[in-house]
Amino acid sequence: MYRLKPEIFNLDYTLDCGQVFRWEKSGDWWTGVVGDHVIRLSQEEDSGDLLIDSQLPPEFFSYYFRLDDNLPSIYESINKDLLINRAINKYSGLRLIRQNPWECLISYMLATASSIPTIQKRIYLLSRFFGQELEEGYFSFPDPGTLAEADLSLLDKCKLGFRTERIKEAAREVASDELDLNVLYRLEYRYARERLMRLRGIGEKVADCVLLFAFEKMEAFPVDTHVRQIIQHYHIDDSYFETCTNMSCMGEWGRKYFGYYCGYAQQYLFYQKRLEGFVSLY
DNA sequence: GACCAGGCGTACA
DNA sequence: TGTACGCATGGT
């Protein structure tokens, strides 16, 4: 167990905001599986210190929680109106996480048209049936080869619904190197996006989530049902929106409106909407 | 029992 | 090019 002193960091917001699905809070402590490690984390209320119960070094957590991001500078760049201003003040310290690309890809593929608790359950079941047990009750995320060859009757137990075949196919592509996740890092946002969207089950929203949360593409702006409702509700009389009704257009709008760090803006708006609905700005 | 959830693919106009 | 609908599943 050791301590880390992060600048402007809120552990609860970061793990609860809906970007990751494998962390659970019990009392003051969060427990989660990252790679082959079961990690326990807590944050001291007064000092803001991060208490870390893990074999992994501090450098890992600086990387994982993007402590290298200059949040004040990011806030300044995305602070375009009262709504986002409220969100970045209220949820200050929420940081995006650098997720494992493979796990992130599958997680958001099986997130389509599902609530967050349902997504968490599916990922747990996948890990339980196809991952390795790390300690009692905690399992690693299954690797591509295992899912590619997964028995369909066992896969059905994970309750993936119509997503089952898509997951298997994606796993096969990654396992066979037909899709090399490493090259996506080096591609520009728009090309990486096009490549991901060639997979069945990945449209603009899922691609943007994966690019933002796992491939360092900060300019991704995922438009899900919450973000669509926010845009329709608050920007309804913006002239730009008289011709902007579909999700694709809303994504374009978000990128132009918030600039390079629109991905951060999106996550703050998403979290605020989930917890508070349509907030009053007066 | 209808409706929605971090949507996508397809058919049809 | 744009819209309507089906697709499994779980929670309200």
PDB file of C-alpha atoms (C1' of nucleotides) in Angstrom:
ATOM      1  CA  MET A   1       0.000   0.000   0.000  1.00  0.00           C
ATOM      2  CA  TYR A   2       1.286   3.428  -0.863  1.00  0.00           C
ATOM      3  CA  ARG A   3       0.200   6.992  -1.517  1.00  0.00           C
ATOM      4  CA  LEU A   4       0.034   9.202  -4.582  1.00  0.00           C
ATOM      5  CA  LYS A   5      -0.605  12.943  -4.522  1.00  0.00           C
ATOM      6  CA  PRO A   6      -2.435  13.759  -7.739  1.00  0.00           C
ATOM      7  CA  GLU A   7      -3.205  17.327  -8.821  1.00  0.00           C
ATOM      8  CA  ILE A   8      -6.901  17.980  -9.459  1.00  0.00           C
ATOM      9  CA  PHE A   9      -8.207  14.442  -9.387  1.00  0.00           C
ATOM     10  CA  ASN A  10     -11.502  12.991  -8.163  1.00  0.00           C
ATOM     11  CA  LEU A  11     -11.462   9.203  -7.948  1.00  0.00           C
ATOM     12  CA  ASP A  12     -15.236   8.803  -7.486  1.00  0.00           C
ATOM     13  CA  TYR A  13     -16.161  10.878 -10.522  1.00  0.00           C
ATOM     14  CA  THR A  14     -13.473   9.250 -12.646  1.00  0.00           C
ATOM     15  CA  LEU A  15     -14.553   5.678 -11.895  1.00  0.00           C
ATOM     16  CA  ASP A  16     -18.300   6.320 -11.667  1.00  0.00           C
ATOM     17  CA  CYS A  17     -18.828   8.475 -14.746  1.00  0.00           C
ATOM     18  CA  GLY A  18     -19.606   5.561 -17.054  1.00  0.00           C
ATOM     19  CA  GLN A  19     -16.373   5.303 -19.039  1.00  0.00           C
ATOM     20  CA  VAL A  20     -15.220   2.061 -17.352  1.00  0.00           C
ATOM     21  CA  PHE A  21     -17.350  -0.882 -16.301  1.00  0.00           C
ATOM     22  CA  ARG A  22     -15.163  -3.014 -14.053  1.00  0.00           C
ATOM     23  CA  TRP A  23     -14.812  -0.894 -10.913  1.00  0.00           C
ATOM     24  CA  GLU A  24     -17.020  -1.313  -7.865  1.00  0.00           C
ATOM     25  CA  LYS A  25     -17.144   0.758  -4.697  1.00  0.00           C
ATOM     26  CA  SER A  26     -17.622  -0.751  -1.270  1.00  0.00           C
ATOM     27  CA  GLY A  27     -17.326   1.625   1.675  1.00  0.00           C
ATOM     28  CA  ASP A  28     -14.419   3.989   0.953  1.00  0.00           C
ATOM     29  CA  TRP A  29     -12.649   1.592  -1.383  1.00  0.00           C
ATOM     30  CA  TRP A  30     -12.916   0.922  -5.087  1.00  0.00           C
ATOM     31  CA  THR A  31     -11.937  -2.513  -6.393  1.00  0.00           C
ATOM     32  CA  GLY A  32     -11.307  -3.176 -10.052  1.00  0.00           C
ATOM     33  CA  VAL A  33      -9.525  -5.434 -12.496  1.00  0.00           C
ATOM     34  CA  VAL A  34      -7.024  -3.875 -14.870  1.00  0.00           C
ATOM     35  CA  GLY A  35      -5.148  -6.341 -17.043  1.00  0.00           C
ATOM     36  CA  ASP A  36      -4.050  -9.177 -14.757  1.00  0.00           C
ATOM     37  CA  HIS A  37      -4.221  -7.081 -11.608  1.00  0.00           C
ATOM     38  CA  VAL A  38      -6.897  -6.719  -8.974  1.00  0.00           C
ATOM     39  CA  ILE A  39      -6.476  -3.172  -7.679  1.00  0.00           C
ATOM     40  CA  ARG A  40      -7.929  -1.436  -4.630  1.00  0.00           C
ATOM     41  CA  LEU A  41      -8.059   2.348  -4.447  1.00  0.00           C
ATOM     42  CA  SER A  42      -9.322   4.984  -2.070  1.00  0.00           C
ATOM     43  CA  GLN A  43      -9.026   8.752  -1.912  1.00  0.00           C
ATOM     44  CA  GLU A  44      -8.566  10.669   1.334  1.00  0.00           C
ATOM     45  CA  GLU A  45     -11.179  13.351   1.636  1.00  0.00           C
ATOM     46  CA  ASP A  46      -9.078  16.045   3.292  1.00  0.00           C
ATOM     47  CA  SER A  47      -5.710  15.589   1.577  1.00  0.00           C
ATOM     48  CA  GLY A  48      -6.947  14.291  -1.780  1.00  0.00           C
ATOM     49  CA  ASP A  49      -4.208  11.646  -1.587  1.00  0.00           C
ATOM     50  CA  LEU A  50      -4.779   8.455  -3.515  1.00  0.00           C
ATOM     51  CA  LEU A  51      -4.313   5.316  -1.406  1.00  0.00           C
ATOM     52  CA  ILE A  52      -3.166   2.465  -3.609  1.00  0.00           C
ATOM     53  CA  ASP A  53      -3.305  -1.217  -2.710  1.00  0.00           C
ATOM     54  CA  SER A  54      -1.563  -2.773  -5.688  1.00  0.00           C
ATOM     55  CA  GLN A  55       1.770  -4.169  -6.890  1.00  0.00           C
ATOM     56  CA  LEU A  56       1.693  -1.738  -9.793  1.00  0.00           C
ATOM     57  CA  PRO A  57       3.993   1.308  -9.530  1.00  0.00           C
ATOM     58  CA  PRO A  58       2.841   4.937  -9.268  1.00  0.00           C
ATOM     59  CA  GLU A  59       3.821   5.497 -12.903  1.00  0.00           C
ATOM     60  CA  PHE A  60       1.105   3.081 -13.934  1.00  0.00           C
ATOM     61  CA  PHE A  61      -1.589   5.072 -12.170  1.00  0.00           C
ATOM     62  CA  SER A  62      -0.311   8.368 -13.551  1.00  0.00           C
ATOM     63  CA  TYR A  63      -0.654   6.833 -16.990  1.00  0.00           C
ATOM     64  CA  TYR A  64      -3.973   5.069 -16.383  1.00  0.00           C
ATOM     65  CA  PHE A  65      -5.668   8.143 -14.930  1.00  0.00           C
ATOM     66  CA  ARG A  66      -4.083  10.556 -17.431  1.00  0.00           C
ATOM     67  CA  LEU A  67      -2.512  12.637 -14.673  1.00  0.00           C
ATOM     68  CA  ASP A  68      -0.350  14.107 -17.443  1.00  0.00           C
ATOM     69  CA  ASP A  69      -3.412  15.939 -18.809  1.00  0.00           C
ATOM     70  CA  ASN A  70      -3.386  19.601 -17.821  1.00  0.00           C
ATOM     71  CA  LEU A  71      -6.968  19.876 -16.585  1.00  0.00           C
ATOM     72  CA  PRO A  72      -7.098  23.656 -15.977  1.00  0.00           C
ATOM     73  CA  SER A  73      -5.918  24.204 -19.522  1.00  0.00           C
ATOM     74  CA  ILE A  74      -8.445  21.684 -20.874  1.00  0.00           C
ATOM     75  CA  TYR A  75     -11.252  23.283 -18.860  1.00  0.00           C
ATOM     76  CA  GLU A  76     -10.365  26.675 -20.273  1.00  0.00           C
ATOM     77  CA  SER A  77     -10.438  25.367 -23.831  1.00  0.00           C
ATOM     78  CA  ILE A  78     -13.829  23.638 -23.578  1.00  0.00           C
ATOM     79  CA  ASN A  79     -15.619  26.144 -21.345  1.00  0.00           C
ATOM     80  CA  LYS A  80     -17.933  27.467 -24.044  1.00  0.00           C
ATOM     81  CA  ASP A  81     -21.260  27.980 -22.269  1.00  0.00           C
ATOM     82  CA  LEU A  82     -23.124  27.840 -18.946  1.00  0.00           C
ATOM     83  CA  LEU A  83     -23.968  24.151 -19.228  1.00  0.00           C
ATOM     84  CA  ILE A  84     -20.415  22.883 -19.651  1.00  0.00           C
ATOM     85  CA  ASN A  85     -19.194  25.496 -17.184  1.00  0.00           C
ATOM     86  CA  ARG A  86     -21.503  24.034 -14.550  1.00  0.00           C
ATOM     87  CA  ALA A  87     -20.387  20.487 -15.328  1.00  0.00           C
ATOM     88  CA  ILE A  88     -16.640  21.147 -15.128  1.00  0.00           C
ATOM     89  CA  ASN A  89     -17.068  23.035 -11.861  1.00  0.00           C
ATOM     90  CA  LYS A  90     -19.355  20.497 -10.234  1.00  0.00           C
ATOM     91  CA  TYR A  91     -17.423  17.435 -11.407  1.00  0.00           C
ATOM     92  CA  SER A  92     -13.943  18.949 -11.260  1.00  0.00           C
ATOM     93  CA  GLY A  93     -11.249  16.281 -11.130  1.00  0.00           C
ATOM     94  CA  LEU A  94     -13.011  13.816 -13.410  1.00  0.00           C
ATOM     95  CA  ARG A  95     -10.295  12.479 -15.685  1.00  0.00           C
ATOM     96  CA  LEU A  96     -10.544  10.286 -18.737  1.00  0.00           C
ATOM     97  CA  ILE A  97      -8.886   6.887 -18.338  1.00  0.00           C
ATOM     98  CA  ARG A  98      -6.438   5.181 -20.690  1.00  0.00           C
ATOM     99  CA  GLN A  99      -8.188   1.861 -21.177  1.00  0.00           C
ATOM    100  CA  ASN A 100      -6.924  -1.328 -22.728  1.00  0.00           C
ATOM    101  CA  PRO A 101      -7.945  -1.150 -26.423  1.00  0.00           C
ATOM    102  CA  TRP A 102      -9.135  -4.722 -26.786  1.00  0.00           C
ATOM    103  CA  GLU A 103     -11.243  -4.698 -23.622  1.00  0.00           C
ATOM    104  CA  CYS A 104     -12.596  -1.250 -24.454  1.00  0.00           C
ATOM    105  CA  LEU A 105     -13.540  -2.329 -27.981  1.00  0.00           C
ATOM    106  CA  ILE A 106     -15.572  -5.322 -26.813  1.00  0.00           C
ATOM    107  CA  SER A 107     -17.065  -3.435 -23.865  1.00  0.00           C
ATOM    108  CA  TYR A 108     -18.552  -0.704 -26.043  1.00  0.00           C
ATOM    109  CA  MET A 109     -19.667  -3.162 -28.715  1.00  0.00           C
ATOM    110  CA  LEU A 110     -21.829  -4.904 -26.141  1.00  0.00           C
ATOM    111  CA  ALA A 111     -22.978  -1.589 -24.646  1.00  0.00           C
ATOM    112  CA  THR A 112     -25.297  -0.780 -27.538  1.00  0.00           C
ATOM    113  CA  ALA A 113     -28.877  -0.103 -26.445  1.00  0.00           C
ATOM    114  CA  SER A 114     -28.134  -1.246 -22.897  1.00  0.00           C
ATOM    115  CA  SER A 115     -28.096   0.315 -19.436  1.00  0.00           C
ATOM    116  CA  ILE A 116     -24.802   0.601 -17.582  1.00  0.00           C
ATOM    117  CA  PRO A 117     -25.670  -2.091 -14.978  1.00  0.00           C
ATOM    118  CA  THR A 118     -26.491  -4.476 -17.828  1.00  0.00           C
ATOM    119  CA  ILE A 119     -23.162  -3.721 -19.504  1.00  0.00           C
ATOM    120  CA  GLN A 120     -21.298  -4.326 -16.245  1.00  0.00           C
ATOM    121  CA  LYS A 121     -23.044  -7.647 -15.820  1.00  0.00           C
ATOM    122  CA  ARG A 122     -22.199  -8.797 -19.350  1.00  0.00           C
ATOM    123  CA  ILE A 123     -18.524  -7.918 -18.925  1.00  0.00           C
ATOM    124  CA  TYR A 124     -18.410  -9.708 -15.594  1.00  0.00           C
ATOM    125  CA  LEU A 125     -19.963 -12.837 -17.123  1.00  0.00           C
ATOM    126  CA  LEU A 126     -17.600 -12.767 -20.107  1.00  0.00           C
ATOM    127  CA  SER A 127     -14.640 -12.518 -17.736  1.00  0.00           C
ATOM    128  CA  ARG A 128     -15.986 -15.199 -15.441  1.00  0.00           C
ATOM    129  CA  PHE A 129     -16.579 -17.734 -18.204  1.00  0.00           C
ATOM    130  CA  PHE A 130     -13.645 -16.932 -20.481  1.00  0.00           C
ATOM    131  CA  GLY A 131     -11.023 -15.091 -18.375  1.00  0.00           C
ATOM    132  CA  GLN A 132      -8.552 -16.261 -15.742  1.00  0.00           C
ATOM    133  CA  GLU A 133      -9.411 -16.132 -12.062  1.00  0.00           C
ATOM    134  CA  LEU A 134      -6.967 -13.684 -10.456  1.00  0.00           C
ATOM    135  CA  GLU A 135      -8.322 -13.977  -6.936  1.00  0.00           C
ATOM    136  CA  GLU A 136     -11.626 -15.225  -5.605  1.00  0.00           C
ATOM    137  CA  GLY A 137     -14.430 -13.560  -7.534  1.00  0.00           C
ATOM    138  CA  TYR A 138     -12.153 -11.483  -9.794  1.00  0.00           C
ATOM    139  CA  PHE A 139     -11.383 -12.470 -13.349  1.00  0.00           C
ATOM    140  CA  SER A 140      -9.200 -11.053 -16.108  1.00  0.00           C
ATOM    141  CA  PHE A 141     -10.858  -9.960 -19.339  1.00  0.00           C
ATOM    142  CA  PRO A 142     -10.732 -12.781 -21.919  1.00  0.00           C
ATOM    143  CA  ASP A 143      -8.165 -12.484 -24.707  1.00  0.00           C
ATOM    144  CA  PRO A 144      -9.138 -12.282 -28.404  1.00  0.00           C
ATOM    145  CA  GLY A 145      -8.229 -15.879 -29.228  1.00  0.00           C
ATOM    146  CA  THR A 146     -10.397 -17.244 -26.443  1.00  0.00           C
ATOM    147  CA  LEU A 147     -13.449 -15.256 -27.500  1.00  0.00           C
ATOM    148  CA  ALA A 148     -12.854 -16.023 -31.182  1.00  0.00           C
ATOM    149  CA  GLU A 149     -13.140 -19.721 -30.444  1.00  0.00           C
ATOM    150  CA  ALA A 150     -15.719 -19.415 -27.693  1.00  0.00           C
ATOM    151  CA  ASP A 151     -18.406 -22.048 -27.505  1.00  0.00           C
ATOM    152  CA  LEU A 152     -21.687 -20.461 -28.558  1.00  0.00           C
ATOM    153  CA  SER A 153     -23.732 -22.126 -25.838  1.00  0.00           C
ATOM    154  CA  LEU A 154     -21.354 -20.764 -23.195  1.00  0.00           C
ATOM    155  CA  LEU A 155     -21.281 -17.341 -24.864  1.00  0.00           C
ATOM    156  CA  ASP A 156     -25.080 -17.276 -24.703  1.00  0.00           C
ATOM    157  CA  LYS A 157     -24.838 -17.471 -20.922  1.00  0.00           C
ATOM    158  CA  CYS A 158     -23.268 -13.998 -21.008  1.00  0.00           C
ATOM    159  CA  LYS A 159     -26.593 -12.546 -22.208  1.00  0.00           C
ATOM    160  CA  LEU A 160     -25.136 -10.581 -25.079  1.00  0.00           C
ATOM    161  CA  GLY A 161     -28.294 -10.911 -27.146  1.00  0.00           C
ATOM    162  CA  PHE A 162     -27.957  -9.866 -30.777  1.00  0.00           C
ATOM    163  CA  ARG A 163     -24.408  -8.709 -30.048  1.00  0.00           C
ATOM    164  CA  THR A 164     -23.052 -12.248 -29.677  1.00  0.00           C
ATOM    165  CA  GLU A 165     -22.070 -12.847 -33.313  1.00  0.00           C
ATOM    166  CA  ARG A 166     -20.571  -9.354 -33.640  1.00  0.00           C
ATOM    167  CA  ILE A 167     -18.338  -9.951 -30.623  1.00  0.00           C
ATOM    168  CA  LYS A 168     -17.129 -13.276 -31.977  1.00  0.00           C
ATOM    169  CA  GLU A 169     -16.392 -11.794 -35.368  1.00  0.00           C
ATOM    170  CA  ALA A 170     -14.458  -8.860 -33.882  1.00  0.00           C
ATOM    171  CA  ALA A 171     -12.492 -11.281 -31.706  1.00  0.00           C
ATOM    172  CA  ARG A 172     -11.642 -13.352 -34.755  1.00  0.00           C
ATOM    173  CA  GLU A 173     -10.363 -10.300 -36.642  1.00  0.00           C
ATOM    174  CA  VAL A 174      -8.182  -9.170 -33.766  1.00  0.00           C
ATOM    175  CA  ALA A 175      -6.911 -12.671 -32.967  1.00  0.00           C
ATOM    176  CA  SER A 176      -5.955 -13.245 -36.605  1.00  0.00           C
ATOM    177  CA  ASP A 177      -4.244  -9.826 -36.888  1.00  0.00           C
ATOM    178  CA  GLU A 178      -6.612  -8.883 -39.676  1.00  0.00           C
ATOM    179  CA  LEU A 179      -7.287  -5.953 -37.366  1.00  0.00           C
ATOM    180  CA  ASP A 180      -4.052  -4.809 -35.709  1.00  0.00           C
ATOM    181  CA  LEU A 181      -5.025  -2.593 -32.795  1.00  0.00           C
ATOM    182  CA  ASN A 182      -1.487  -1.193 -32.575  1.00  0.00           C
ATOM    183  CA  VAL A 183      -1.720   0.460 -35.961  1.00  0.00           C
ATOM    184  CA  LEU A 184      -4.867   2.321 -34.904  1.00  0.00           C
ATOM    185  CA  TYR A 185      -2.719   4.289 -32.450  1.00  0.00           C
ATOM    186  CA  ARG A 186      -0.705   5.666 -35.305  1.00  0.00           C
ATOM    187  CA  LEU A 187      -3.646   6.501 -37.542  1.00  0.00           C
ATOM    188  CA  GLU A 188      -5.271   9.908 -37.502  1.00  0.00           C
ATOM    189  CA  TYR A 189      -8.660  10.074 -35.823  1.00  0.00           C
ATOM    190  CA  ARG A 190     -10.764   9.954 -38.992  1.00  0.00           C
ATOM    191  CA  TYR A 191      -8.869   7.010 -40.531  1.00  0.00           C
ATOM    192  CA  ALA A 192      -8.858   5.019 -37.300  1.00  0.00           C
ATOM    193  CA  ARG A 193     -12.596   5.686 -37.096  1.00  0.00           C
ATOM    194  CA  GLU A 194     -13.223   4.437 -40.625  1.00  0.00           C
ATOM    195  CA  ARG A 195     -11.247   1.288 -39.893  1.00  0.00           C
ATOM    196  CA  LEU A 196     -13.166   0.511 -36.705  1.00  0.00           C
ATOM    197  CA  MET A 197     -16.486   1.120 -38.435  1.00  0.00           C
ATOM    198  CA  ARG A 198     -15.731  -1.613 -40.944  1.00  0.00           C
ATOM    199  CA  LEU A 199     -16.456  -4.060 -38.116  1.00  0.00           C
ATOM    200  CA  ARG A 200     -20.057  -5.181 -37.861  1.00  0.00           C
ATOM    201  CA  GLY A 201     -21.554  -3.717 -34.719  1.00  0.00           C
ATOM    202  CA  ILE A 202     -19.399  -0.587 -34.689  1.00  0.00           C
ATOM    203  CA  GLY A 203     -21.024   2.626 -35.821  1.00  0.00           C
ATOM    204  CA  GLU A 204     -20.029   6.218 -35.176  1.00  0.00           C
ATOM    205  CA  LYS A 205     -20.847   6.207 -31.468  1.00  0.00           C
ATOM    206  CA  VAL A 206     -19.049   3.008 -30.517  1.00  0.00           C
ATOM    207  CA  ALA A 207     -16.055   3.958 -32.668  1.00  0.00           C
ATOM    208  CA  ASP A 208     -15.817   7.347 -30.959  1.00  0.00           C
ATOM    209  CA  CYS A 209     -15.984   5.810 -27.475  1.00  0.00           C
ATOM    210  CA  VAL A 210     -13.210   3.345 -28.261  1.00  0.00           C
ATOM    211  CA  LEU A 211     -11.055   5.999 -29.935  1.00  0.00           C
ATOM    212  CA  LEU A 212     -11.500   8.399 -27.025  1.00  0.00           C
ATOM    213  CA  PHE A 213     -11.101   5.959 -24.145  1.00  0.00           C
ATOM    214  CA  ALA A 214      -8.420   3.674 -25.559  1.00  0.00           C
ATOM    215  CA  PHE A 215      -6.701   5.229 -28.572  1.00  0.00           C
ATOM    216  CA  GLU A 216      -5.750   8.715 -27.403  1.00  0.00           C
ATOM    217  CA  LYS A 217      -8.096  10.394 -29.876  1.00  0.00           C
ATOM    218  CA  MET A 218      -9.206  13.298 -27.714  1.00  0.00           C
ATOM    219  CA  GLU A 219     -11.112  14.819 -30.610  1.00  0.00           C
ATOM    220  CA  ALA A 220     -13.660  11.980 -30.612  1.00  0.00           C
ATOM    221  CA  PHE A 221     -17.133  13.146 -29.554  1.00  0.00           C
ATOM    222  CA  PRO A 222     -19.417  10.155 -28.907  1.00  0.00           C
ATOM    223  CA  VAL A 223     -23.092  10.984 -29.430  1.00  0.00           C
ATOM    224  CA  ASP A 224     -25.235   8.590 -27.456  1.00  0.00           C
ATOM    225  CA  THR A 225     -28.836   8.947 -26.343  1.00  0.00           C
ATOM    226  CA  HIS A 226     -27.925  11.262 -23.414  1.00  0.00           C
ATOM    227  CA  VAL A 227     -25.707  13.563 -25.461  1.00  0.00           C
ATOM    228  CA  ARG A 228     -28.326  13.731 -28.212  1.00  0.00           C
ATOM    229  CA  GLN A 229     -30.960  14.742 -25.668  1.00  0.00           C
ATOM    230  CA  ILE A 230     -28.639  17.376 -24.181  1.00  0.00           C
ATOM    231  CA  ILE A 231     -27.944  18.911 -27.571  1.00  0.00           C
ATOM    232  CA  GLN A 232     -31.610  18.912 -28.535  1.00  0.00           C
ATOM    233  CA  HIS A 233     -32.659  20.344 -25.193  1.00  0.00           C
ATOM    234  CA  TYR A 234     -30.119  23.142 -24.768  1.00  0.00           C
ATOM    235  CA  HIS A 235     -29.176  24.074 -28.294  1.00  0.00           C
ATOM    236  CA  ILE A 236     -32.584  23.825 -29.832  1.00  0.00           C
ATOM    237  CA  ASP A 237     -32.601  27.418 -31.079  1.00  0.00           C
ATOM    238  CA  ASP A 238     -29.009  27.468 -32.239  1.00  0.00           C
ATOM    239  CA  SER A 239     -29.190  28.260 -35.937  1.00  0.00           C
ATOM    240  CA  TYR A 240     -26.729  25.465 -36.646  1.00  0.00           C
ATOM    241  CA  PHE A 241     -29.328  23.012 -35.428  1.00  0.00           C
ATOM    242  CA  GLU A 242     -32.117  23.838 -37.748  1.00  0.00           C
ATOM    243  CA  THR A 243     -30.444  21.506 -40.191  1.00  0.00           C
ATOM    244  CA  CYS A 244     -28.798  19.229 -37.630  1.00  0.00           C
ATOM    245  CA  THR A 245     -31.030  16.437 -36.429  1.00  0.00           C
ATOM    246  CA  ASN A 246     -29.031  13.274 -36.872  1.00  0.00           C
ATOM    247  CA  MET A 247     -26.261  11.872 -34.680  1.00  0.00           C
ATOM    248  CA  SER A 248     -23.566  12.266 -37.304  1.00  0.00           C
ATOM    249  CA  CYS A 249     -24.215  15.983 -37.542  1.00  0.00           C
ATOM    250  CA  MET A 250     -24.179  16.304 -33.758  1.00  0.00           C
ATOM    251  CA  GLY A 251     -20.761  14.695 -33.633  1.00  0.00           C
ATOM    252  CA  GLU A 252     -19.437  17.169 -36.186  1.00  0.00           C
ATOM    253  CA  TRP A 253     -20.952  19.986 -34.185  1.00  0.00           C
ATOM    254  CA  GLY A 254     -19.332  18.817 -30.933  1.00  0.00           C
ATOM    255  CA  ARG A 255     -15.894  18.672 -32.488  1.00  0.00           C
ATOM    256  CA  LYS A 256     -16.150  22.184 -33.906  1.00  0.00           C
ATOM    257  CA  TYR A 257     -17.855  23.717 -30.882  1.00  0.00           C
ATOM    258  CA  PHE A 258     -15.599  22.378 -28.115  1.00  0.00           C
ATOM    259  CA  GLY A 259     -12.391  21.992 -30.111  1.00  0.00           C
ATOM    260  CA  TYR A 260      -9.653  19.406 -29.656  1.00  0.00           C
ATOM    261  CA  TYR A 261     -10.695  18.326 -26.153  1.00  0.00           C
ATOM    262  CA  CYS A 262     -14.351  17.828 -27.066  1.00  0.00           C
ATOM    263  CA  GLY A 263     -14.037  14.260 -25.776  1.00  0.00           C
ATOM    264  CA  TYR A 264     -13.500  15.608 -22.283  1.00  0.00           C
ATOM    265  CA  ALA A 265     -16.468  17.969 -22.690  1.00  0.00           C
ATOM    266  CA  GLN A 266     -18.655  15.111 -23.805  1.00  0.00           C
ATOM    267  CA  GLN A 267     -17.817  13.005 -20.739  1.00  0.00           C
ATOM    268  CA  TYR A 268     -18.615  15.844 -18.313  1.00  0.00           C
ATOM    269  CA  LEU A 269     -21.935  16.533 -20.061  1.00  0.00           C
ATOM    270  CA  PHE A 270     -22.775  12.841 -20.162  1.00  0.00           C
ATOM    271  CA  TYR A 271     -22.111  12.381 -16.431  1.00  0.00           C
ATOM    272  CA  GLN A 272     -24.022  15.509 -15.451  1.00  0.00           C
ATOM    273  CA  LYS A 273     -27.030  14.397 -17.523  1.00  0.00           C
ATOM    274  CA  ARG A 274     -26.971  10.868 -16.099  1.00  0.00           C
ATOM    275  CA  LEU A 275     -26.887  12.034 -12.491  1.00  0.00           C
ATOM    276  CA  GLU A 276     -29.001  15.172 -12.681  1.00  0.00           C
ATOM    277  CA  GLY A 277     -31.015  15.134 -15.900  1.00  0.00           C
ATOM    278  CA  PHE A 278     -31.592  18.506 -17.518  1.00  0.00           C
ATOM    279  CA  VAL A 279     -30.165  20.964 -14.984  1.00  0.00           C
ATOM    280  CA  SER A 280     -31.361  24.529 -14.606  1.00  0.00           C
ATOM    281  CA  LEU A 281     -28.827  27.175 -15.556  1.00  0.00           C
ATOM    282  CA  TYR A 282     -30.465  30.055 -13.687  1.00  0.00           C
TER     283      TYR A 282
ATOM    284  C1'  DG B   1     -46.850  -4.191 -20.526  1.00  0.00           C
ATOM    285  C1'  DA B   2     -44.863  -0.184 -22.521  1.00  0.00           C
ATOM    286  C1'  DC B   3     -40.718   2.202 -22.642  1.00  0.00           C
ATOM    287  C1'  DC B   4     -35.811   3.109 -22.408  1.00  0.00           C
ATOM    288  C1'  DA B   5     -30.891   1.866 -22.087  1.00  0.00           C
ATOM    289  C1'  DG B   6     -23.431   4.942 -23.721  1.00  0.00           C
ATOM    290  C1'  DG B   7     -26.811   1.707 -31.298  1.00  0.00           C
ATOM    291  C1'  DC B   8     -26.358  -0.663 -35.471  1.00  0.00           C
ATOM    292  C1'  DG B   9     -27.768  -2.666 -39.937  1.00  0.00           C
ATOM    293  C1'  DT B  10     -31.137  -2.925 -43.306  1.00  0.00           C
ATOM    294  C1'  DA B  11     -35.128  -1.931 -46.160  1.00  0.00           C
ATOM    295  C1'  DC B  12     -37.632   1.234 -48.327  1.00  0.00           C
ATOM    296  C1'  DA B  13     -39.192   5.884 -49.860  1.00  0.00           C
TER     297       DA B  13
ATOM    298  C1'  DT C   1     -29.951  10.932 -48.133  1.00  0.00           C
ATOM    299  C1'  DG C   2     -33.230  10.287 -44.645  1.00  0.00           C
ATOM    300  C1'  DT C   3     -36.329   7.641 -41.696  1.00  0.00           C
ATOM    301  C1'  DA C   4     -38.565   3.311 -39.591  1.00  0.00           C
ATOM    302  C1'  DC C   5     -37.973  -0.855 -37.722  1.00  0.00           C
ATOM    303  C1'  DG C   6     -36.034  -5.213 -35.778  1.00  0.00           C
ATOM    304  C1'  DC C   7     -32.671  -6.901 -32.980  1.00  0.00           C
ATOM    305  C1'  DA C   8     -32.002  -9.631 -27.139  1.00  0.00           C
ATOM    306  C1'  DT C   9     -31.915  -8.315 -22.578  1.00  0.00           C
ATOM    307  C1'  DG C  10     -32.829  -6.073 -18.128  1.00  0.00           C
ATOM    308  C1'  DG C  11     -34.626  -2.410 -15.368  1.00  0.00           C
ATOM    309  C1'  DT C  12     -38.390   1.033 -14.276  1.00  0.00           C
TER     310       DT C  12
END
